[in-house]
mmCIF file of C-alpha atoms in Angstrom:
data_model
loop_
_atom_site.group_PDB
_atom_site.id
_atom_site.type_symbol
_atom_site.label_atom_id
_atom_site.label_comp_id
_atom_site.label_asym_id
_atom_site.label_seq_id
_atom_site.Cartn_x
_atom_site.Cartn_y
_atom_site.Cartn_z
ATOM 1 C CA UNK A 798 77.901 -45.688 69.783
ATOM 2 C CA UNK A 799 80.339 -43.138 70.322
ATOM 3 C CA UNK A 800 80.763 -42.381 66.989
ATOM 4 C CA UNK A 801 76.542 -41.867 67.494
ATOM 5 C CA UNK A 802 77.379 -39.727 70.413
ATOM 6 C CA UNK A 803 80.210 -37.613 68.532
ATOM 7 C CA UNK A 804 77.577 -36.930 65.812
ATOM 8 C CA UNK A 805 75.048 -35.946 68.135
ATOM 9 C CA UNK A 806 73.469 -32.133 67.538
ATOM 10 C CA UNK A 807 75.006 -29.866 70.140
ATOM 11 C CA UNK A 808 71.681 -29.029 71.922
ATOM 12 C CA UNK A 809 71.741 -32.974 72.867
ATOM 13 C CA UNK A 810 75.088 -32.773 74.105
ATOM 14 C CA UNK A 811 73.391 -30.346 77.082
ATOM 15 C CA UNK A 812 70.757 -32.817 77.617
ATOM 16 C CA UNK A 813 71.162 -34.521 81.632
ATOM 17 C CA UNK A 814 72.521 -39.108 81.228
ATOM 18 C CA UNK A 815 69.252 -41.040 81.249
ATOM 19 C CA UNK A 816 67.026 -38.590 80.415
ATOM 20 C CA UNK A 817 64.257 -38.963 77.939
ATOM 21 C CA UNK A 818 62.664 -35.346 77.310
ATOM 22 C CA UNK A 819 64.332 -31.897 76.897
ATOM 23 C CA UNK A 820 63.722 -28.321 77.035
ATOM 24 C CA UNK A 821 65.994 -27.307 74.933
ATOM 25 C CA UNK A 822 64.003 -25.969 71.805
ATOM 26 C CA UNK A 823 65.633 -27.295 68.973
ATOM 27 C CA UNK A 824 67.150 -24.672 66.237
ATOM 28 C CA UNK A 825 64.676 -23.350 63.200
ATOM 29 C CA UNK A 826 66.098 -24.039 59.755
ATOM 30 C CA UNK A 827 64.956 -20.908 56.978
ATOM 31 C CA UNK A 828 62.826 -21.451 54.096
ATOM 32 C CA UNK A 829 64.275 -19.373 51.376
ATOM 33 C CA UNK A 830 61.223 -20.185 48.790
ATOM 34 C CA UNK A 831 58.312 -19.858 51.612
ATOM 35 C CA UNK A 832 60.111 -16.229 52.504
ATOM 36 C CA UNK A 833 59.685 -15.615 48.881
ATOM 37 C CA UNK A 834 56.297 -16.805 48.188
ATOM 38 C CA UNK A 835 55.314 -14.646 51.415
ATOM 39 C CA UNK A 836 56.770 -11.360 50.406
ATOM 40 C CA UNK A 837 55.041 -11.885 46.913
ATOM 41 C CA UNK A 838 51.671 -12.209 48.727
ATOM 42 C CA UNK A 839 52.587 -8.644 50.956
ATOM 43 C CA UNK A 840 53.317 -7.412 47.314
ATOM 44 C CA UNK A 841 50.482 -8.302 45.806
ATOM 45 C CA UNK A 842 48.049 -6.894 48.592
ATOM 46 C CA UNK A 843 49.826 -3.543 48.500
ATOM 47 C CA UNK A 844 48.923 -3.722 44.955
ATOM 48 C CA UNK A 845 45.499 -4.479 45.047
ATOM 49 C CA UNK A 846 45.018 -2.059 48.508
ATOM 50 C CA UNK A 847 46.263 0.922 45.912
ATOM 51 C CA UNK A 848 44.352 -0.397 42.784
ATOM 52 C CA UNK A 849 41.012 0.108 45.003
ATOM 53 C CA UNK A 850 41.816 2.921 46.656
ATOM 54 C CA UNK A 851 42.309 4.603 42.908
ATOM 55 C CA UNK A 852 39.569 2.953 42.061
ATOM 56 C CA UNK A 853 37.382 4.456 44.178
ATOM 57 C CA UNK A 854 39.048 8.027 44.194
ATOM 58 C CA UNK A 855 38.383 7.661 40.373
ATOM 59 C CA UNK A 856 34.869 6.369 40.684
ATOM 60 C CA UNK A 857 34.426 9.354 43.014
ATOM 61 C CA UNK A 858 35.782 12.013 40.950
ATOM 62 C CA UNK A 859 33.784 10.832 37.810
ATOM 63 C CA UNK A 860 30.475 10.866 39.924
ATOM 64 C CA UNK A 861 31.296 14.143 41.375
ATOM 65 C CA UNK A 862 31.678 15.696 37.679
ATOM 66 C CA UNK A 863 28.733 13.686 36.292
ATOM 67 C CA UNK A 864 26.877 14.922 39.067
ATOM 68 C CA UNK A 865 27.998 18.879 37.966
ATOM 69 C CA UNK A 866 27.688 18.250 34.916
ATOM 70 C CA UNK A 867 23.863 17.249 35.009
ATOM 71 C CA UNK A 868 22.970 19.846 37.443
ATOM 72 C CA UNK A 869 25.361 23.160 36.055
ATOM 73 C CA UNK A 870 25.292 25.573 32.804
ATOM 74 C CA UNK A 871 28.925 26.655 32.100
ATOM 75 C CA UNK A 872 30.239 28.268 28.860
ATOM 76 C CA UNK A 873 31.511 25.517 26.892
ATOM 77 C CA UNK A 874 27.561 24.168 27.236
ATOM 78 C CA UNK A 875 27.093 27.078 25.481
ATOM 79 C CA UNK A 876 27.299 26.713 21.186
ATOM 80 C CA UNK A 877 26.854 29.790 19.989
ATOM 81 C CA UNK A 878 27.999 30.528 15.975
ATOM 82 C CA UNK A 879 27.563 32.913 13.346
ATOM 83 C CA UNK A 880 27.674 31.915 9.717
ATOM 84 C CA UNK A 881 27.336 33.796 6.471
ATOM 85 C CA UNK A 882 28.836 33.983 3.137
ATOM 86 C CA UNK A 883 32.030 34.358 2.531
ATOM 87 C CA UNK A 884 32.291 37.293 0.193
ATOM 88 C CA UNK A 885 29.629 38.930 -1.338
ATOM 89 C CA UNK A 886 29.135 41.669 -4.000
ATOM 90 C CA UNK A 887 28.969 45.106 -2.449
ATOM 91 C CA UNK A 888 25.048 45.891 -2.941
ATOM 92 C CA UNK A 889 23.830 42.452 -2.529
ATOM 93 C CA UNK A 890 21.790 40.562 -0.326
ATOM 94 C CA UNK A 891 23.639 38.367 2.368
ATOM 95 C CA UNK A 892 22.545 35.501 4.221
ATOM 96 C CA UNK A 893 23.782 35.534 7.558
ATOM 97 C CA UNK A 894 22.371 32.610 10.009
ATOM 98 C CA UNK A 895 22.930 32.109 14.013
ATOM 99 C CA UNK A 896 22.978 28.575 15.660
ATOM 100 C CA UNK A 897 22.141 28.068 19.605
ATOM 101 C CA UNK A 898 22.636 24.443 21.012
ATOM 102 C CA UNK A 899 22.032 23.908 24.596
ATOM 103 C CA UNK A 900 24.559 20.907 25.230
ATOM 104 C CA UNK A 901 24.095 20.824 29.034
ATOM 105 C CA UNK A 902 21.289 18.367 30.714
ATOM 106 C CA UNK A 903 19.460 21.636 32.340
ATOM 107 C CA UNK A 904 16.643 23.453 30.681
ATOM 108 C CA UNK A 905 17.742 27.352 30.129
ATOM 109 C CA UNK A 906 15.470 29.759 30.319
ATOM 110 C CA UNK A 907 14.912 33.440 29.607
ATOM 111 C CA UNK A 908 17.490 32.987 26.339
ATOM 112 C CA UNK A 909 17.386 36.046 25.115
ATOM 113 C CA UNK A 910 19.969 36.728 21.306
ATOM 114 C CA UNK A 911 21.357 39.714 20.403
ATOM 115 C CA UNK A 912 22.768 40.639 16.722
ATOM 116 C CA UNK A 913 25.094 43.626 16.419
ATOM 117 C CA UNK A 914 24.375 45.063 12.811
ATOM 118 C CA UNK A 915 27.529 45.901 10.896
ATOM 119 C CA UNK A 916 27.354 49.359 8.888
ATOM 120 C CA UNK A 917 26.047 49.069 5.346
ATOM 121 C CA UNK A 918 23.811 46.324 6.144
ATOM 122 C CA UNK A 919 19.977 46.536 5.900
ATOM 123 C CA UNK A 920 18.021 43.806 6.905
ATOM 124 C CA UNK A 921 15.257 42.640 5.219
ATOM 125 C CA UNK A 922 13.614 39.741 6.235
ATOM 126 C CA UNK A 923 14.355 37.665 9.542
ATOM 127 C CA UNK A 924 13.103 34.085 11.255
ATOM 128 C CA UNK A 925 12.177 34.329 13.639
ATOM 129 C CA UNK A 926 10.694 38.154 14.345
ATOM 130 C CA UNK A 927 12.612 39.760 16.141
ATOM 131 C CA UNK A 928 11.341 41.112 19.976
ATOM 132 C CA UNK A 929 9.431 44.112 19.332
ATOM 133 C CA UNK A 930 8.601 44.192 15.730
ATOM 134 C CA UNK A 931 5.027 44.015 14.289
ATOM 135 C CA UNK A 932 3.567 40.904 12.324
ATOM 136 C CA UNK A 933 3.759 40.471 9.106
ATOM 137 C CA UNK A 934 7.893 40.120 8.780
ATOM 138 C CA UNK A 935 8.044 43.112 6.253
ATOM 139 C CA UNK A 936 11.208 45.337 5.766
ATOM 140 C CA UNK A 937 9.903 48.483 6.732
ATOM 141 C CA UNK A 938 9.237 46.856 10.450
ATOM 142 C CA UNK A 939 12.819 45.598 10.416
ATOM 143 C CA UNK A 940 16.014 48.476 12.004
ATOM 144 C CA UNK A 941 18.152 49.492 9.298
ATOM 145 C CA UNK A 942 21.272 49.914 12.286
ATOM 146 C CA UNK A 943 21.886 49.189 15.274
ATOM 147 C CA UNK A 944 21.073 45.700 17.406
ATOM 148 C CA UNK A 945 18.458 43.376 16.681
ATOM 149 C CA UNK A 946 17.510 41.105 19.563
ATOM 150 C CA UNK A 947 14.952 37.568 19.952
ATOM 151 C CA UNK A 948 13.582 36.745 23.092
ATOM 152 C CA UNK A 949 13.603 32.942 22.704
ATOM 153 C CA UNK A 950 12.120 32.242 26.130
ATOM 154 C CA UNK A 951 13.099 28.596 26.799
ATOM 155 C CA UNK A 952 15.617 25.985 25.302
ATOM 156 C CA UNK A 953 15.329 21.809 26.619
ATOM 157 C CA UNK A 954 18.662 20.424 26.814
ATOM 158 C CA UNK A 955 20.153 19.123 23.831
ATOM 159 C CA UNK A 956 17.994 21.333 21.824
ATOM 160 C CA UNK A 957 18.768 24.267 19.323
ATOM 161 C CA UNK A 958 17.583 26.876 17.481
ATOM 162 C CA UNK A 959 18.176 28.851 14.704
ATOM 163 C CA UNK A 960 18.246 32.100 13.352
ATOM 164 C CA UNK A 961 18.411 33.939 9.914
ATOM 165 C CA UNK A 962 18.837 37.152 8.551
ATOM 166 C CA UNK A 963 19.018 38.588 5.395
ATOM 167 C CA UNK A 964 19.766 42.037 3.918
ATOM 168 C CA UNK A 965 21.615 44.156 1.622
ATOM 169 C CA UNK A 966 25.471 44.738 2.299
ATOM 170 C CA UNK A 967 26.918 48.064 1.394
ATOM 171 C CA UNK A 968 30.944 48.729 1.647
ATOM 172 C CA UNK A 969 34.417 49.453 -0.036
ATOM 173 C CA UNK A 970 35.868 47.059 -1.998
ATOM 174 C CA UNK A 971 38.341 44.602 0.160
ATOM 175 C CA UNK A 972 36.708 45.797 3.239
ATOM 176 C CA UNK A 973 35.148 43.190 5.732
ATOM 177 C CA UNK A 974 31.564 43.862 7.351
ATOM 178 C CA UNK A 975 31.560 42.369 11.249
ATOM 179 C CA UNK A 976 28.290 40.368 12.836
ATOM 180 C CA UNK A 977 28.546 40.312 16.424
ATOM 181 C CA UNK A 978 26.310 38.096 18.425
ATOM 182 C CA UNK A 979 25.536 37.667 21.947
ATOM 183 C CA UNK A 980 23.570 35.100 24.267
ATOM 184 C CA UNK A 981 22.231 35.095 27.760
ATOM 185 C CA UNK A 982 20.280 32.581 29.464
ATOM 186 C CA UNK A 983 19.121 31.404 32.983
ATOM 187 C CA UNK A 984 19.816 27.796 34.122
ATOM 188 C CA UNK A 985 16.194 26.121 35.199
ATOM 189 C CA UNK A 986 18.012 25.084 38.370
ATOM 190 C CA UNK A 987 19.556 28.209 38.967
ATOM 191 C CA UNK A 988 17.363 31.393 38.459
ATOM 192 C CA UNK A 989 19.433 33.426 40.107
ATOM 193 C CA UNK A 990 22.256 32.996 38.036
ATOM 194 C CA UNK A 991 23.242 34.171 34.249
ATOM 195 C CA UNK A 992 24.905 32.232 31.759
ATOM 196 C CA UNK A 993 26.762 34.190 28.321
ATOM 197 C CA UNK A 994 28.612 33.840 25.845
ATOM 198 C CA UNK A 995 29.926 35.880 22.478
ATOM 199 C CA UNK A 996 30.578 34.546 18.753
ATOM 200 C CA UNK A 997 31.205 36.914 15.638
ATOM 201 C CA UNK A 998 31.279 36.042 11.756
ATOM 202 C CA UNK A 999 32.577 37.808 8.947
ATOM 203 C CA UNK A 1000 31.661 38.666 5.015
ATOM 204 C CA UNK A 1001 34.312 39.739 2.708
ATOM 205 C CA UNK A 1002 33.373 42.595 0.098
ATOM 206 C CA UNK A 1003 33.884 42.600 -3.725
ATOM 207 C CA UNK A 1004 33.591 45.482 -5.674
ATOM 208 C CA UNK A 1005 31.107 45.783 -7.985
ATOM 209 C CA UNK A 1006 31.555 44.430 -11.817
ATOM 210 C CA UNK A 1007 30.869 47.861 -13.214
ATOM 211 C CA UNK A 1008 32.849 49.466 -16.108
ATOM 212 C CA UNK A 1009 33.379 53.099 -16.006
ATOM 213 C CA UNK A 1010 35.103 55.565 -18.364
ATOM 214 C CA UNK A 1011 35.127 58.929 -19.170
ATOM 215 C CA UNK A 1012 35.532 60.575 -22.305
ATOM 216 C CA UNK A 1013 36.831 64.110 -22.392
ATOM 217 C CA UNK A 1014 39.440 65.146 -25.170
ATOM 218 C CA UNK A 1015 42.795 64.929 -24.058
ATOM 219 C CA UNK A 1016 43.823 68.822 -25.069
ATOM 220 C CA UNK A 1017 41.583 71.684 -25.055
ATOM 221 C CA UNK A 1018 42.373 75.516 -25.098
ATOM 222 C CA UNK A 1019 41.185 77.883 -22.576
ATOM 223 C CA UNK A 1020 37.595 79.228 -22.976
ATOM 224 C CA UNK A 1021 36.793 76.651 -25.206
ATOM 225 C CA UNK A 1022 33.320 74.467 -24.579
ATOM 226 C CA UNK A 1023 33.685 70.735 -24.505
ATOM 227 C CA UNK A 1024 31.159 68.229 -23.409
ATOM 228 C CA UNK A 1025 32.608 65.505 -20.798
ATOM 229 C CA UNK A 1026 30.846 62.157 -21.288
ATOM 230 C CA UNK A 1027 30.655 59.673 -18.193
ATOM 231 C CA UNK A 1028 29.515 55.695 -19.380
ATOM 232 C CA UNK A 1029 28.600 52.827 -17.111
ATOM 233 C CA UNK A 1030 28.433 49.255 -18.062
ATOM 234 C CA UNK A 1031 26.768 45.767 -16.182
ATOM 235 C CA UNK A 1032 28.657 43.775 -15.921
ATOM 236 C CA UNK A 1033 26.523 41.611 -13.590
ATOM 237 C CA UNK A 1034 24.265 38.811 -13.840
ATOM 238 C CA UNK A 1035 21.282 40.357 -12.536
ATOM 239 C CA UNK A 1036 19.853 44.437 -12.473
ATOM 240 C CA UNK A 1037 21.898 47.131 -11.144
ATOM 241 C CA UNK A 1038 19.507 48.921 -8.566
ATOM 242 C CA UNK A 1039 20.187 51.429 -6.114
ATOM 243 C CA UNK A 1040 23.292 52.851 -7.766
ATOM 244 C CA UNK A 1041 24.622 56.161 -7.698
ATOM 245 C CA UNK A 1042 26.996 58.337 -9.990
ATOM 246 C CA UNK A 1043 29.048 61.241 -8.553
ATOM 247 C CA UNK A 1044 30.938 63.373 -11.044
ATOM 248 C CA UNK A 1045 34.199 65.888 -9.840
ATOM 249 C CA UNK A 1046 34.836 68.444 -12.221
ATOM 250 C CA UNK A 1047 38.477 70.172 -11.978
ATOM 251 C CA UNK A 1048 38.410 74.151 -10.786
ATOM 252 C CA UNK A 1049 37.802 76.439 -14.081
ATOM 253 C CA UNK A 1050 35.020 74.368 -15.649
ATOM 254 C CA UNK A 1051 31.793 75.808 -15.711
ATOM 255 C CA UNK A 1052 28.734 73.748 -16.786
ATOM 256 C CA UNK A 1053 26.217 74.864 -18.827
ATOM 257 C CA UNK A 1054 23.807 71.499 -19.332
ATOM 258 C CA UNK A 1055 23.590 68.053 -17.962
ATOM 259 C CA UNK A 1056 21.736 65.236 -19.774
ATOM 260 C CA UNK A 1057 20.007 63.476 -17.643
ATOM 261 C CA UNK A 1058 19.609 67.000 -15.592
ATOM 262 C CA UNK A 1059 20.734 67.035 -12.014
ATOM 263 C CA UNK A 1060 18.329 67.999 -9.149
ATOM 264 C CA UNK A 1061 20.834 70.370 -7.085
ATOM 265 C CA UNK A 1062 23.964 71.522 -8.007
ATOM 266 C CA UNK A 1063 26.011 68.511 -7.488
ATOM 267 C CA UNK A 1064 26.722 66.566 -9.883
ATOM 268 C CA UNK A 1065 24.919 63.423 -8.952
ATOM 269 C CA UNK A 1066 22.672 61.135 -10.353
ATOM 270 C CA UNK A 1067 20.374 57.956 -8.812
ATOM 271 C CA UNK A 1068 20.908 55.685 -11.434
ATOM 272 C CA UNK A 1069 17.445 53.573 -12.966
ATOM 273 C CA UNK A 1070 17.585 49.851 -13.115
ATOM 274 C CA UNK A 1071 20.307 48.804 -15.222
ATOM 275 C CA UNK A 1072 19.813 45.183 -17.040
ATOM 276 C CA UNK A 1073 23.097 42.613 -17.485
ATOM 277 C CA UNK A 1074 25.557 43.952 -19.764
ATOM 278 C CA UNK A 1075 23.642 47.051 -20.459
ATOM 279 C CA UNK A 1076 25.657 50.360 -20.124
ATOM 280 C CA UNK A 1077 24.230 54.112 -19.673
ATOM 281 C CA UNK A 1078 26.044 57.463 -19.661
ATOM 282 C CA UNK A 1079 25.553 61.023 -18.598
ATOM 283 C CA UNK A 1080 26.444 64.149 -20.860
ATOM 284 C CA UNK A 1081 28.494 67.515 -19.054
ATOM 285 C CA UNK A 1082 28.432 70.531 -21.246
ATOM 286 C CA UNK A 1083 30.386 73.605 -20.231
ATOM 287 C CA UNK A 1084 33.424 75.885 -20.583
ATOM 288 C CA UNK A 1085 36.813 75.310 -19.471
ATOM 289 C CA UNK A 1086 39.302 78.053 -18.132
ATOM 290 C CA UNK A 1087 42.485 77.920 -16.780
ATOM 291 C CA UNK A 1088 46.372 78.674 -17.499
ATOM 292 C CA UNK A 1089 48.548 77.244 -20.345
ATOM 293 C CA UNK A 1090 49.606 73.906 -19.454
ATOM 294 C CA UNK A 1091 47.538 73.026 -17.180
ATOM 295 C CA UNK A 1092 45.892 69.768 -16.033
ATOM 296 C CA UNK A 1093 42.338 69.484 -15.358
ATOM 297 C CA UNK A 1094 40.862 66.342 -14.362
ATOM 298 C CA UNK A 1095 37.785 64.842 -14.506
ATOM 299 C CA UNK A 1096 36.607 62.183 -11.499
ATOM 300 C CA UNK A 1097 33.722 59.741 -12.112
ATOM 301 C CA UNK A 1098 32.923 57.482 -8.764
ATOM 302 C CA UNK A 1099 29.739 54.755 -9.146
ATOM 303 C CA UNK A 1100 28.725 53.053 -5.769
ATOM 304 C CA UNK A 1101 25.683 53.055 -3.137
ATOM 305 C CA UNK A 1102 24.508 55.168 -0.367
ATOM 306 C CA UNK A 1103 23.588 53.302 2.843
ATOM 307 C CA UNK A 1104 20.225 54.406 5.031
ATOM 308 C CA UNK A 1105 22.148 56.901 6.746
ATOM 309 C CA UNK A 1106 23.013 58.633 3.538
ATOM 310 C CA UNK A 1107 26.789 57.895 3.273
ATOM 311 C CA UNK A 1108 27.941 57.510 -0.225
ATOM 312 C CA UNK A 1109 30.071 54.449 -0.697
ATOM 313 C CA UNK A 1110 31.741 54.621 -3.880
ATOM 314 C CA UNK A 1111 32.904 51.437 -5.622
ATOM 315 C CA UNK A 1112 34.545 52.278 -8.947
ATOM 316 C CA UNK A 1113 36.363 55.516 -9.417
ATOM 317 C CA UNK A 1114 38.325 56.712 -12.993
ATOM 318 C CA UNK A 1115 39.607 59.834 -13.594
ATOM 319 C CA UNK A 1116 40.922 61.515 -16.794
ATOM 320 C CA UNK A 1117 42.661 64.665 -17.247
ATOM 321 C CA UNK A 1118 42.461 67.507 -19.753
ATOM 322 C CA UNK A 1119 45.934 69.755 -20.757
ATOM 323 C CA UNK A 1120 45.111 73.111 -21.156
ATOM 324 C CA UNK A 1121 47.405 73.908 -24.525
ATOM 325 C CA UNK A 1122 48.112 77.226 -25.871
ATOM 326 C CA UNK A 1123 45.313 79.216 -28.599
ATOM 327 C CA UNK A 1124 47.253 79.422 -31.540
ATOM 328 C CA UNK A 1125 46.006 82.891 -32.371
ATOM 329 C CA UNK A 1126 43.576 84.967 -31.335
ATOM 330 C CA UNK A 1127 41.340 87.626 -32.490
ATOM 331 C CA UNK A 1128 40.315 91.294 -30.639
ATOM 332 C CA UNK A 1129 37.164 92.751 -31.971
ATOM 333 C CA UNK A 1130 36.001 96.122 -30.272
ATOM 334 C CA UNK A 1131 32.814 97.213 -31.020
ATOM 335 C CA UNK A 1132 31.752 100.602 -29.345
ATOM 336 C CA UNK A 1133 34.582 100.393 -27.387
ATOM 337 C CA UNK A 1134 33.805 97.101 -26.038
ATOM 338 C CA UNK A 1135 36.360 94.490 -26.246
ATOM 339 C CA UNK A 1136 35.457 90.942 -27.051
ATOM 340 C CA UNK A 1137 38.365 88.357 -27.157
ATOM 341 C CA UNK A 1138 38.306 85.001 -29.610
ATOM 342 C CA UNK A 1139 40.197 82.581 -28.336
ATOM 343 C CA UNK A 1140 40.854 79.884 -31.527
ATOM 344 C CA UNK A 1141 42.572 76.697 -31.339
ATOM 345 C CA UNK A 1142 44.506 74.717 -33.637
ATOM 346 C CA UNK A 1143 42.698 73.391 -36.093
ATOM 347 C CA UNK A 1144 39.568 75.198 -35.728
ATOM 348 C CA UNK A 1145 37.091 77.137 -38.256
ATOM 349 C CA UNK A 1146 37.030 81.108 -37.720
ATOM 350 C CA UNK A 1147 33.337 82.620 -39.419
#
């Protein structure tokens, strides 16, 4: 017994002889594993309390954007492109095309295409019409510069259209001819607003694959009368139409006769059709004049003129001619007139 009452808890120690009940509350003992289990519950509901909360600021963020999405036009609903060839011969036809896609979920109306024409280029057919022109689609309706524009009216979502032109490209060799295009539309659900956007393609040019040459002797005295002789050759697969030759004669030459004649005094003729690998020429006859020594050259340019009559040139040679020194000469007066023989080397004297 006492060594009961020795071991007794302390709070018993304070309880009254004889007495049965207490109110004393007896010590709490901690629960290191139920503490730990409980803070992994608190854990966990933090977790899932952010989870939804994300949850429904995503869910609330994608419907807001779906929601703009469905009911606005912005640019990148907008496909605009412009697509051609990527180098043509200079005097050929090119085929340039424009695509509109209306990737939005709203209707546009009032779509309305423009087409900035590049210089050298002649259209001459388009699909559709373009606004303004007459029926029938021929070339003569068509502008040969400027901007043509369609009126394409509507466009349902996720619908497209396309456009094609073709026409003639004149330019310089290594050049680069620009198509600008340009869209506007009206959302359905917005008629008060405007919607545009701008896209641009380019077409390389090659030179022609003409030969050109002139033949003129390479030494010639003054006064004496030569004939200058300008050939072209196709080199191309199909006719050479349209083409014009231009021929520079140095100071001091005088021409006499042209074969084919010219019509004016330039020296400039509209070529015919040429066929593949077919060549032509033009004859100069005339005098040439000028100091001992000299150089005279000759220039020979083949190219096109474009509708507002700009020559473009697209092969150019030139050769020169040395003026050399008469070897003798011979004075014959004749009632006191003088006349002067100028005789080169080599040359026959009557």
């Amino acid at each position: 017994r006492e060594r009961f009452r020795a071991s007794r808890p302390e709070y018993l120690e304070k309880q009254p002889q004889g007495s049965q009940t207490t109110d004393v509350t007896p010590p709490t003992f901690y629960d290191a594993a139920d503490a730990a289990r409980r803070r992994r519950r608190r854990m966990f509901y933090g977790l899932g309390i952010l989870v939804a909360i994300f949850l429904i600021a995503g869910g609330t963020y994608g419907g807001t954007r779906w929601y703009r999405e469905s009911r606005t036009v912005q640019a990148h609903h907008v496909k605009l492109s412009v697509s051609g060839p990527e180098r043509v011969v200079s005097g050929e036809d090119a085929r340039v095309q424009l695509h509109i896609e209306n990737s939005s979920r709203v209707p546009w109306e009032n779509v309305a295409v423009e087409l900035k024409l590049p210089q050298g280029f002649t259209p001459k057919t388009t699909s559709p019409l373009p606004a303004g022109s007459p029926g029938g689609g021929s070339a003569s309706a068509l502008p040969t510069e400027g901007t043509l524009v369609w009126a394409l009216g509507t466009l349902p979502p996720r619908a497209s259209e396309d456009i094609t032109v073709t026409g003639r490209l004149l330019g310089e060799e290594g050049t680069a001819s620009l198509f600008n295009a340009n869209v506007t539309l009206t959302p359905g659900n917005r008629p008060g607003t405007t919607v545009e956007k701008s896209a641009f393609g380019s077409v390389a040019l090659a030179g022609i694959p003409v030969e050109l040459s002139i033949d003129v002797p390479r030494a010639a005295a003054s006064g004496t009368p030569l004939t200058v002789k300008v050939i072209y050759q196709n080199r191309t697969t199909s006719d050479l139409t349209g083409a014009r030759l231009v021929v520079e004669t140095p100071s001091g030459f005088s021409v006499s006769s042209t074969t084919p004649p010219v019509p004016g005094r330039e020296l400039s003729w509209d070529l015919p059709p040429l066929p593949p690998q077919q060549q032509g020429e033009v004859a100069i006859a005339g005098t040439i004049e000028g100091p001992p020594e000299s150089a005279k050259p000759f220039t020979a340019k083949i190219g096109f003129v474009t509708p507002d009559g700009r020559f473009v040139a697209q092969r150019t040679v030139q050769r020169s001619l040395a003026i050399e020194r008469a070897a003798f000469s011979l004075t014959q007066v004749l009632n006191n007139e003088k006349d002067i023989l100028k005789v080169a080397p080599g040359s026959e004297v009557n």
